[in-house]
């Protein structure tokens, strides 16, 4: 019967091409608007590391005092004093300090120009904590951290530029005029949002090309390429900066159980209380330990524009559906004589429902195909509304294609319920008498 109803529906659509085109356009434009904005919202609100987001935790301590923070929220980053003290305490199984730096990669070929690349200074544990993928070699070790070794991990993209994609583990690379030994080559890795560096990137960034030991970066006095917030002017020189109350370091920990998290939080409260007793701070401990999803929520990573445009586009889809309801109502009620004859020949109201809902579904399929084309154009146009680092994340994939088609079909069927109900109420005796 489905094939028969579909045949009737297609025949009916061909009889009124203008009305059919209007309904297809209404569904197509409404679905395209909602799917375009949804693609941006999906990209900005996704879990960047779903397999571990519940066991990775960011640490915050209030080093500024209640009068210098808003809503009781501690600073986004830690001072060098606090980050290194907590790291030395070894209260979690894996823990790493990280901060962004810039380096110049100087090729061996003197005819080539140096390349400015983004980099991170971090501890060895970070590679395992974040499941960073390697295609050659591996991460440096904790022993390298303690020895302040001149080692680096580079990405596939940089390996292609400098070594033409060949084997580079064990070779040396010149960064800012200093030689580093390559211990590993990572596959290109850039989780979005960049959960471990939200304060400096806003959550979205193309990723770094070089990773070097935090201890070595401190020896080289490499300044942060990110935010550097101070409540008072630091002393002169690099050592004075390290002793200052400036916050610029992120500290991430991996903890597998709530008990471990509670123990770590208790340790941090004890550490903050100790700083208070020592006279460094004159306020009560204010500590936050948040996993990845909570951290992204607090940082409000999803752009307001993305949320607002999604709400507006859903409103536009509803308006399109209301118009479709009106068009379907006009179309179905014009076929009252046909319905009356069918009912007189034995068709039940259930048969009428099935016939007209199948017809509406066929409109939804056509609207979905149009919506796919318009969604593709809309995604190309997102760069006019959103910053480039966000608009590039909006893409069409099989899931979005399926969702677009399903949304179009579901929307058209929902829009057809009331017109179909009205059509099913047609009295066959009255129709036969009047005709």
Coordinates of C-alpha atoms in Angstrom, one line a residue:
X1 CA 0.0 0.0 0.0
X2 CA 2.9 2.4 0.7
X3 CA 3.9 2.2 -3.0
X4 CA 0.4 2.9 -4.0
X5 CA 0.0 5.9 -1.7
X6 CA 3.4 7.2 -2.9
X7 CA 2.3 6.9 -6.5
X8 CA -0.9 8.8 -5.6
X9 CA 1.1 11.5 -3.8
X10 CA 3.5 12.0 -6.6
X11 CA 0.7 12.2 -9.1
X12 CA -1.0 14.8 -6.9
X13 CA 2.2 16.9 -6.6
X14 CA 2.6 17.0 -10.4
X15 CA -0.9 18.3 -10.8
X16 CA 0.0 21.5 -8.8
X17 CA 3.6 22.2 -9.6
X18 CA 3.5 25.8 -8.3
X19 CA 2.0 24.8 -5.0
X20 CA 4.4 21.9 -4.7
X21 CA 7.3 24.2 -5.4
X22 CA 6.3 26.6 -2.7
X23 CA 6.0 23.9 -0.1
X24 CA 9.4 22.4 -1.1
X25 CA 11.0 25.8 -1.0
X26 CA 9.5 26.5 2.5
X27 CA 10.8 23.2 3.8
X28 CA 14.2 23.5 2.1
X29 CA 14.9 27.1 3.3
X30 CA 13.7 26.4 6.8
X31 CA 15.8 23.2 7.2
X32 CA 18.9 24.8 5.5
X33 CA 18.8 27.7 7.9
X34 CA 18.6 25.5 11.0
X35 CA 21.2 23.0 9.7
X36 CA 23.7 25.7 8.8
X37 CA 23.6 27.2 12.3
X38 CA 23.4 23.8 13.9
X39 CA 26.7 22.8 12.1
X40 CA 28.4 25.8 13.8
X41 CA 26.8 25.1 17.2
X42 CA 27.7 21.4 16.9
X43 CA 31.4 22.3 16.1
X44 CA 31.7 24.7 19.0
X45 CA 29.9 22.7 21.7
X46 CA 31.3 19.3 21.0
X47 CA 33.3 17.3 23.7
X48 CA 36.9 17.7 22.4
X49 CA 38.2 14.5 24.2
X50 CA 35.1 12.4 25.0
X51 CA 37.1 9.3 26.0
X52 CA 38.8 11.2 28.8
X53 CA 36.9 14.4 29.5
X54 CA 35.6 13.1 32.8
X55 CA 39.1 12.2 34.2
X56 CA 41.0 15.3 33.1
X57 CA 40.9 18.2 35.5
X58 CA 42.0 21.8 35.4
X59 CA 43.3 23.4 38.6
X60 CA 42.5 27.0 39.8
X61 CA 43.8 28.7 42.9
X62 CA 42.9 32.2 44.0
X63 CA 46.2 34.1 44.0
X64 CA 44.6 37.5 43.5
X65 CA 42.2 37.8 46.4
X66 CA 38.4 38.4 46.5
X67 CA 38.7 42.1 45.7
X68 CA 40.5 41.3 42.4
X69 CA 38.2 38.5 41.0
X70 CA 34.6 38.4 39.8
X71 CA 31.8 36.3 41.2
X72 CA 34.3 34.4 43.4
X73 CA 35.9 32.8 40.4
X74 CA 39.7 32.2 40.8
X75 CA 42.0 33.3 37.9
X76 CA 42.1 31.1 34.8
X77 CA 45.7 30.3 35.3
X78 CA 48.3 29.7 38.0
X79 CA 51.5 31.4 39.1
X80 CA 54.8 29.7 38.5
X81 CA 55.2 29.4 42.3
X82 CA 51.9 27.5 42.7
X83 CA 52.0 25.4 39.6
X84 CA 55.5 24.0 40.2
X85 CA 54.8 23.5 44.0
X86 CA 51.7 21.5 43.2
X87 CA 53.5 19.5 40.5
X88 CA 56.4 18.6 42.9
X89 CA 53.9 17.3 45.4
X90 CA 52.9 14.5 43.0
X91 CA 49.3 14.2 44.3
X92 CA 47.9 12.6 41.1
X93 CA 49.0 9.8 38.9
X94 CA 49.7 12.1 35.9
X95 CA 50.0 15.9 35.9
X96 CA 51.4 18.5 33.5
X97 CA 52.0 22.2 33.3
X98 CA 51.5 23.8 29.9
X99 CA 51.8 27.2 28.4
X100 CA 52.0 28.5 24.8
X101 CA 55.2 29.9 23.3
X102 CA 56.3 31.0 19.8
X103 CA 59.5 29.6 18.2
X104 CA 61.2 30.2 14.9
X105 CA 62.2 27.0 13.0
X106 CA 65.4 27.7 11.1
X107 CA 65.9 25.2 8.2
X108 CA 69.3 23.7 7.5
X109 CA 69.1 25.0 4.0
X110 CA 70.3 28.5 4.2
X111 CA 68.3 29.5 1.2
X112 CA 65.0 28.9 3.0
X113 CA 63.5 31.5 5.3
X114 CA 62.9 30.7 9.0
X115 CA 59.3 29.7 9.9
X116 CA 57.4 31.2 12.8
X117 CA 55.5 28.3 14.5
X118 CA 53.2 28.0 17.5
X119 CA 54.5 25.8 20.2
X120 CA 53.7 24.5 23.7
X121 CA 56.0 24.1 26.7
X122 CA 54.6 21.2 28.7
X123 CA 55.4 18.2 30.9
X124 CA 56.0 14.7 29.5
X125 CA 52.7 13.4 31.1
X126 CA 50.6 15.6 28.8
X127 CA 51.1 13.3 25.8
X128 CA 49.6 10.3 27.6
X129 CA 46.9 12.3 29.4
X130 CA 45.6 13.8 26.2
X131 CA 46.0 10.7 24.0
X132 CA 48.2 12.6 21.6
X133 CA 48.9 10.4 18.5
X134 CA 52.4 9.6 17.3
X135 CA 53.5 8.4 13.8
X136 CA 57.2 8.3 14.6
X137 CA 59.0 7.8 17.9
X138 CA 57.2 8.9 21.1
X139 CA 57.0 11.5 23.8
X140 CA 60.0 12.5 26.0
X141 CA 60.2 11.0 29.5
X142 CA 59.8 12.4 33.0
X143 CA 63.6 12.0 33.3
X144 CA 64.0 14.4 30.3
X145 CA 61.8 16.8 32.2
X146 CA 64.0 16.6 35.3
X147 CA 67.2 16.8 33.3
X148 CA 65.8 19.8 31.3
X149 CA 66.7 18.0 28.1
X150 CA 66.8 19.8 24.8
X151 CA 64.3 17.5 23.1
X152 CA 61.1 18.2 21.2
X153 CA 58.1 16.6 19.6
X154 CA 57.0 18.0 16.3
X155 CA 53.9 17.5 14.2
X156 CA 53.4 15.8 10.9
X157 CA 52.9 19.1 9.2
X158 CA 56.2 20.5 10.4
X159 CA 58.0 17.3 9.6
X160 CA 56.7 17.6 6.0
X161 CA 58.0 21.2 5.8
X162 CA 61.4 20.6 7.3
X163 CA 62.2 16.9 6.5
X164 CA 59.9 16.3 3.5
X165 CA 57.9 13.9 5.5
X166 CA 60.8 11.5 6.1
X167 CA 62.1 9.9 9.3
X168 CA 63.2 12.6 11.6
X169 CA 63.3 11.0 15.0
X170 CA 66.9 11.4 16.3
X171 CA 67.6 14.3 14.1
X172 CA 68.1 17.8 15.3
X173 CA 66.0 20.8 14.6
X174 CA 67.0 24.5 15.1
X175 CA 64.6 26.5 17.1
X176 CA 65.5 30.2 17.8
X177 CA 69.1 29.3 17.1
X178 CA 69.2 26.4 19.5
X179 CA 69.4 22.7 18.6
X180 CA 66.8 20.3 19.9
X181 CA 66.7 16.5 19.3
X182 CA 63.5 15.2 17.9
X183 CA 62.1 12.3 19.9
X184 CA 58.7 12.0 18.3
X185 CA 56.5 13.1 15.4
X186 CA 52.9 13.5 16.2
X187 CA 50.0 13.2 13.8
X188 CA 48.4 16.5 13.3
X189 CA 46.4 17.0 16.6
X190 CA 44.2 19.9 17.4
X191 CA 41.1 19.1 19.5
X192 CA 38.4 21.7 19.2
X193 CA 37.7 23.4 21.5
X194 CA 41.3 23.6 22.6
X195 CA 40.2 22.7 26.1
X196 CA 43.7 22.9 27.7
X197 CA 44.3 26.4 26.4
X198 CA 40.9 28.1 26.5
X199 CA 42.0 31.4 28.2
X200 CA 44.6 32.1 25.5
X201 CA 42.7 30.9 22.4
X202 CA 39.1 31.5 23.2
X203 CA 38.7 27.7 22.7
X204 CA 39.6 27.6 19.0
X205 CA 43.0 27.5 17.4
X206 CA 44.8 25.7 14.6
X207 CA 47.1 23.9 17.0
X208 CA 50.8 24.0 17.6
X209 CA 53.7 22.5 15.6
X210 CA 56.3 22.0 18.3
X211 CA 56.1 20.7 21.9
X212 CA 59.1 21.1 24.2
X213 CA 59.8 20.3 27.9
X214 CA 58.4 23.0 30.3
X215 CA 61.6 22.9 32.3
X216 CA 63.8 23.5 29.2
X217 CA 61.5 26.4 28.2
X218 CA 61.9 28.0 31.6
X219 CA 65.7 27.7 31.3
X220 CA 65.6 29.4 28.0
X221 CA 63.3 32.1 29.5
X222 CA 60.7 31.7 26.8
X223 CA 57.9 34.1 27.6
X224 CA 54.3 33.0 27.3
X225 CA 52.5 33.7 24.0
X226 CA 49.2 33.9 25.9
X227 CA 47.7 35.9 28.7
X228 CA 49.8 37.2 31.5
X229 CA 47.8 38.7 34.3
X230 CA 49.4 40.3 37.4
X231 CA 47.9 42.0 40.4
X232 CA 51.1 43.9 41.0
X233 CA 54.2 44.7 39.0
X234 CA 56.7 41.8 39.0
X235 CA 60.3 42.3 40.0
X236 CA 62.9 43.0 37.3
X237 CA 64.3 40.0 35.3
X238 CA 63.2 36.5 34.6
X239 CA 63.7 35.2 38.1
X240 CA 61.7 38.1 39.5
X241 CA 58.9 37.2 37.0
X242 CA 58.9 33.6 38.2
X243 CA 58.6 34.8 41.8
X244 CA 55.8 37.1 41.0
X245 CA 52.0 36.8 41.5
X246 CA 51.4 36.8 37.7
X247 CA 49.3 34.0 36.4
X248 CA 50.1 32.4 33.1
X249 CA 50.4 28.6 33.5
X250 CA 47.8 25.9 33.1
X251 CA 48.0 22.8 35.2
X252 CA 46.1 19.6 34.1
X253 CA 45.8 16.4 36.1
X254 CA 44.4 13.0 35.4
X255 CA 42.4 11.4 38.1
X256 CA 40.4 8.2 37.7
X257 CA 38.1 8.2 40.7
X258 CA 36.0 10.7 42.7
X259 CA 38.0 9.8 45.8
X260 CA 41.2 10.8 44.1
X261 CA 39.6 14.1 43.1
X262 CA 38.4 14.7 46.6
X263 CA 41.9 14.0 48.0
X264 CA 43.5 16.3 45.5
X265 CA 41.0 19.1 46.3
X266 CA 41.7 18.6 50.0
X267 CA 45.4 18.9 49.3
X268 CA 44.9 22.1 47.3
X269 CA 42.8 23.6 50.1
X270 CA 45.6 22.7 52.6
X271 CA 48.2 24.2 50.3
X272 CA 46.1 27.5 50.0
X273 CA 45.6 27.5 53.8
X274 CA 49.4 27.2 54.2
X275 CA 50.0 30.2 52.0
X276 CA 47.5 32.1 54.1
X277 CA 49.3 31.1 57.3
X278 CA 52.6 32.0 55.8
X279 CA 51.3 35.6 55.1
X280 CA 51.4 35.3 51.4
X281 CA 47.6 35.5 51.1
X282 CA 45.2 37.2 53.5
X283 CA 42.1 35.5 52.2
X284 CA 40.4 32.1 52.7
X285 CA 41.3 29.2 50.3
X286 CA 39.4 29.4 47.0
X287 CA 40.1 26.3 44.9
X288 CA 38.4 24.9 41.8
X289 CA 39.1 21.5 40.3
X290 CA 37.0 21.0 37.1
X291 CA 36.9 18.4 34.5
X292 CA 36.9 19.2 30.8
X293 CA 33.2 19.7 30.2
X294 CA 32.7 21.8 33.4
X295 CA 35.8 23.8 32.5
X296 CA 34.4 24.6 29.0
X297 CA 31.0 25.5 30.5
X298 CA 32.6 28.0 32.9
X299 CA 34.8 29.4 30.2
X300 CA 31.6 29.9 28.0
X301 CA 33.4 28.5 25.0
X302 CA 30.3 28.3 22.8
X303 CA 30.0 31.7 21.1
X304 CA 26.9 33.7 21.9
X305 CA 26.5 34.3 18.2
X306 CA 26.3 30.6 17.6
X307 CA 23.5 30.0 20.2
X308 CA 21.5 33.1 19.1
X309 CA 21.7 32.2 15.4
X310 CA 20.6 28.7 16.2
X311 CA 17.5 29.9 18.1
X312 CA 16.7 32.4 15.3
X313 CA 17.0 29.8 12.6
X314 CA 14.8 27.4 14.5
X315 CA 12.2 30.2 14.7
X316 CA 12.5 30.6 11.0
X317 CA 12.0 26.9 10.5
X318 CA 8.8 27.1 12.6
X319 CA 7.5 30.0 10.4
X320 CA 8.2 28.0 7.3
X321 CA 6.3 25.0 8.8
X322 CA 3.3 27.3 9.6
X323 CA 3.3 28.4 5.9
X324 CA 3.6 24.8 4.8
X325 CA 0.6 23.9 7.0
X326 CA -1.5 26.5 5.2
X327 CA -0.4 25.4 1.8
X328 CA -1.1 21.7 2.6
X329 CA -4.5 22.6 4.1
X330 CA -5.5 24.4 0.9
X331 CA -4.2 21.6 -1.2
X332 CA -5.8 18.8 0.7
X333 CA -9.2 20.5 1.1
X334 CA -9.4 21.1 -2.6
X335 CA -9.4 17.4 -3.0
X336 CA -12.5 16.9 -0.9
X337 CA -14.5 15.4 -3.8
X338 CA -11.7 12.8 -4.4
X339 CA -11.7 12.0 -0.7
X340 CA -15.4 11.6 -0.7
X341 CA -15.3 9.1 -3.5
X342 CA -12.6 7.1 -1.9
X343 CA -14.4 7.0 1.4
X344 CA -17.6 5.9 -0.4
X345 CA -15.7 3.1 -2.1
X346 CA -14.6 1.8 1.3
X347 CA -11.4 3.7 2.2
X348 CA -11.2 4.2 6.0
X349 CA -10.0 7.4 7.6
X350 CA -6.8 5.5 8.4
X351 CA -6.3 5.0 4.7
X352 CA -6.8 8.8 4.2
X353 CA -4.2 9.5 6.9
X354 CA -1.7 7.2 5.4
X355 CA -2.2 8.5 1.8
X356 CA -1.7 12.2 2.7
X357 CA 1.1 11.7 5.2
X358 CA 3.0 9.7 2.6
X359 CA 2.4 12.6 0.2
X360 CA 3.7 15.1 2.7
X361 CA 6.7 12.8 3.3
X362 CA 7.5 13.0 -0.4
X363 CA 7.4 16.8 -0.2
X364 CA 9.8 16.5 2.8
X365 CA 12.3 14.4 0.7
X366 CA 12.3 17.0 -2.0
X367 CA 12.7 19.8 0.6
X368 CA 15.5 17.9 2.2
X369 CA 17.4 17.6 -1.1
X370 CA 17.0 21.4 -1.6
X371 CA 17.9 21.9 2.0
X372 CA 21.2 20.0 1.6
X373 CA 22.2 22.2 -1.4
X374 CA 21.3 25.4 0.6
X375 CA 23.0 24.1 3.7
X376 CA 26.2 23.6 1.7
X377 CA 26.0 27.2 0.5
X378 CA 25.1 28.4 4.0
X379 CA 28.2 26.7 5.5
X380 CA 30.4 28.4 2.9
X381 CA 28.9 31.7 4.0
X382 CA 29.4 31.2 7.7
X383 CA 32.8 33.0 7.4
X384 CA 30.8 36.2 6.8
X385 CA 29.2 35.9 10.3
X386 CA 31.7 34.0 12.4
X387 CA 35.5 34.3 12.9
X388 CA 37.6 32.2 10.5
X389 CA 38.8 29.9 13.3
X390 CA 35.2 29.0 14.1
X391 CA 33.6 29.0 10.6
X392 CA 36.3 26.5 9.3
X393 CA 35.0 24.0 11.9
X394 CA 31.5 23.9 10.3
X395 CA 31.5 21.1 7.7
X396 CA 29.1 18.7 6.0
X397 CA 29.5 15.1 7.0
X398 CA 27.3 12.0 6.6
X399 CA 25.7 12.7 10.0
X400 CA 24.7 16.2 8.9
X401 CA 23.4 14.9 5.6
X402 CA 21.2 12.3 7.3
X403 CA 20.0 14.8 9.9
X404 CA 19.0 17.3 7.2
X405 CA 17.0 14.8 5.3
X406 CA 15.3 13.4 8.5
X407 CA 14.5 16.9 9.7
X408 CA 12.9 17.8 6.4
X409 CA 10.8 14.7 6.3
X410 CA 9.8 14.9 9.9
X411 CA 9.0 18.6 9.6
X412 CA 6.8 18.0 6.5
X413 CA 5.0 15.1 8.2
X414 CA 4.4 17.1 11.3
X415 CA 3.1 20.1 9.2
X416 CA 0.7 17.7 7.5
X417 CA -1.0 16.4 10.6
X418 CA -3.7 19.1 10.9
X419 CA -4.4 19.3 7.1
X420 CA -4.6 15.5 7.0
X421 CA -7.0 15.4 10.0
X422 CA -9.2 18.0 8.2
X423 CA -9.1 15.9 5.1
X424 CA -10.1 12.7 7.0
X425 CA -13.2 14.5 8.4
X426 CA -14.7 14.9 4.9
X427 CA -18.2 13.3 4.8
X428 CA -18.5 11.1 1.7
X429 CA -22.4 11.4 1.5
X430 CA -22.3 15.2 1.5
X431 CA -19.5 15.2 -1.2
X432 CA -21.4 12.7 -3.4
X433 CA -24.6 14.7 -3.0
X434 CA -23.0 18.1 -3.8
X435 CA -21.2 16.7 -6.9

